[in-house]
Amino acid sequence: MRERYVLVFSLLAVATSFVGDCSARIAPDFIHPCNTTEPACLVQATKDAIPEFSKGLPHLGVPSLDPFVVDDLPIQLPGIKVTFFDGKATGLRKCEVLNVEAFLEKNIFNLEVKCNITIKGKYTAVGRLLLFPINGEGDAKIKIVNSVIKMNIKTKYFKDNDGRDHFGIKSYKYTFDYGERIFYTITNLFKGNPELSNTVLNFLNENWRIVTEEFGQPVVDYAINVTISTAKKFFDAVPYDELLYVPIPKY
Ligand SMILES: *[C@@H]1O[C@H](CO)[C@@H](O)[C@H](O)[C@H]1NC(C)=O
Ligand SMILES: *[C@@H]1O[C@H](CO)[C@@H](O)[C@H](O)[C@H]1NC(C)=O
Ligand SMILES: *[C@@H]1O[C@H](CO)[C@@H](O)[C@H](O)[C@H]1NC(C)=O
């Protein structure tokens, strides 16, 4: 009889300590809060967080960014309609962190990263490409080498239902430098005409910068939008005081 009590009691103790742990800290272990907003610390903390963060945090409602699934992305270009589907983007977890700045009073957060990103999937393309009528359907792979992404984020603060402070994202701007090189591998650009498909693919690769400036914008807008909304979900889940050990400004 006595042993049974002990058992029940220890189970209860274990259970309550779990509950206690959960309410104590929501942020995952790879979040290493800085004690100041010194860029050196923010850069290190961001480096520490990216590899795990980009895998996603399902229990906090934060989806994976690497791999990042692209189910269906229509891209309307002058004269040609491209649809990219069954796709996957990878590489984010290995981004190099170049700079991170936070100006808490001014609600400014800047982030600069350098990344190699590979996007792979299927596509259809109908319309005109350069001078040729195009009706393509096949596999596409885009490899982006050493692109530099700079984000300027306007932050805000807000309280959740329990009265805890959170970071919020009010708006953002970004610049995207396509980097050193982009490699396109696209099959079957012109159905039934491998020679022409190959010639045009070579042309795309030789003129990768102009080509990318032409059609890259909607893709990058989409990718940045997804990244920002993922960050928002994270900030909604994890309170300010678990992300940064610096008193929150009055707001
Ligand atoms: C912040 O300060 C605490 C206590 O002094 C220390 O243990 C911790 O390592 C510091 N964090 C960072 C990221 O420097
Ligand atoms: C990207 O790949 C290139 C070539 O493979 C490599 O030299 C470079 O260090 C990589 N950059 C990053 C940010 O990982
Ligand atoms: C991001 O995507 C959402 C949903 O797809 C859209 O409603 C929103 O306007 C987009 N935001 C920006 C800033 O592009």
PDB file of N, CA, C and O in Angstrom, residues 115-117 143-147 178-183:
ATOM      1  N   CYS A 115      23.959  33.500 -48.856  1.00  0.00           N
ATOM      2  CA  CYS A 115      23.442  32.136 -48.946  1.00  0.00           C
ATOM      3  C   CYS A 115      23.687  31.493 -50.307  1.00  0.00           C
ATOM      4  O   CYS A 115      23.712  32.171 -51.328  1.00  0.00           O
ATOM      5  N   ASN A 116      23.822  30.189 -50.288  1.00  0.00           N
ATOM      6  CA  ASN A 116      23.723  29.352 -51.480  1.00  0.00           C
ATOM      7  C   ASN A 116      22.374  28.666 -51.411  1.00  0.00           C
ATOM      8  O   ASN A 116      22.097  27.970 -50.433  1.00  0.00           O
ATOM      9  N   ILE A 117      21.571  28.857 -52.431  1.00  0.00           N
ATOM     10  CA  ILE A 117      20.228  28.284 -52.392  1.00  0.00           C
ATOM     11  C   ILE A 117      19.984  27.478 -53.657  1.00  0.00           C
ATOM     12  O   ILE A 117      20.339  27.922 -54.751  1.00  0.00           O
ATOM     13  N   LYS A 143      20.363  27.080 -59.177  1.00  0.00           N
ATOM     14  CA  LYS A 143      21.358  27.103 -58.105  1.00  0.00           C
ATOM     15  C   LYS A 143      21.904  28.523 -57.989  1.00  0.00           C
ATOM     16  O   LYS A 143      22.448  29.061 -58.961  1.00  0.00           O
ATOM     17  N   ILE A 144      21.725  29.108 -56.835  1.00  0.00           N
ATOM     18  CA  ILE A 144      22.132  30.493 -56.612  1.00  0.00           C
ATOM     19  C   ILE A 144      23.361  30.480 -55.710  1.00  0.00           C
ATOM     20  O   ILE A 144      23.318  29.922 -54.612  1.00  0.00           O
ATOM     21  N   VAL A 145      24.448  31.072 -56.171  1.00  0.00           N
ATOM     22  CA  VAL A 145      25.703  31.010 -55.420  1.00  0.00           C
ATOM     23  C   VAL A 145      26.029  32.369 -54.798  1.00  0.00           C
ATOM     24  O   VAL A 145      26.102  33.377 -55.498  1.00  0.00           O
ATOM     25  N   ASN A 146      26.221  32.350 -53.502  1.00  0.00           N
ATOM     26  CA  ASN A 146      26.658  33.530 -52.757  1.00  0.00           C
ATOM     27  C   ASN A 146      25.797  34.763 -52.982  1.00  0.00           C
ATOM     28  O   ASN A 146      26.303  35.850 -53.241  1.00  0.00           O
ATOM     29  N   SER A 147      24.489  34.583 -52.867  1.00  0.00           N
ATOM     30  CA  SER A 147      23.616  35.748 -52.949  1.00  0.00           C
ATOM     31  C   SER A 147      23.621  36.448 -51.590  1.00  0.00           C
ATOM     32  O   SER A 147      23.762  35.798 -50.553  1.00  0.00           O
ATOM     33  N   TYR A 178      21.923  39.060 -56.498  1.00  0.00           N
ATOM     34  CA  TYR A 178      21.883  37.690 -57.001  1.00  0.00           C
ATOM     35  C   TYR A 178      23.201  36.951 -56.867  1.00  0.00           C
ATOM     36  O   TYR A 178      23.276  35.760 -57.136  1.00  0.00           O
ATOM     37  N   GLY A 179      24.226  37.684 -56.475  1.00  0.00           N
ATOM     38  CA  GLY A 179      25.450  36.986 -56.129  1.00  0.00           C
ATOM     39  C   GLY A 179      26.360  36.728 -57.305  1.00  0.00           C
ATOM     40  O   GLY A 179      26.305  37.400 -58.325  1.00  0.00           O
ATOM     41  N   GLU A 180      27.189  35.702 -57.145  1.00  0.00           N
ATOM     42  CA  GLU A 180      28.275  35.476 -58.081  1.00  0.00           C
ATOM     43  C   GLU A 180      27.827  34.782 -59.354  1.00  0.00           C
ATOM     44  O   GLU A 180      28.381  34.994 -60.422  1.00  0.00           O
ATOM     45  N   ARG A 181      26.858  33.883 -59.191  1.00  0.00           N
ATOM     46  CA  ARG A 181      26.520  33.074 -60.342  1.00  0.00           C
ATOM     47  C   ARG A 181      25.198  32.376 -60.073  1.00  0.00           C
ATOM     48  O   ARG A 181      24.892  32.037 -58.929  1.00  0.00           O
ATOM     49  N   ILE A 182      24.416  32.200 -61.108  1.00  0.00           N
ATOM     50  CA  ILE A 182      23.218  31.366 -61.011  1.00  0.00           C
ATOM     51  C   ILE A 182      23.293  30.325 -62.113  1.00  0.00           C
ATOM     52  O   ILE A 182      23.625  30.655 -63.252  1.00  0.00           O
ATOM     53  N   PHE A 183      23.056  29.091 -61.745  1.00  0.00           N
ATOM     54  CA  PHE A 183      23.072  28.005 -62.728  1.00  0.00           C
ATOM     55  C   PHE A 183      21.647  27.516 -62.955  1.00  0.00           C
ATOM     56  O   PHE A 183      20.959  27.151 -61.999  1.00  0.00           O
TER      57      PHE A 183
END
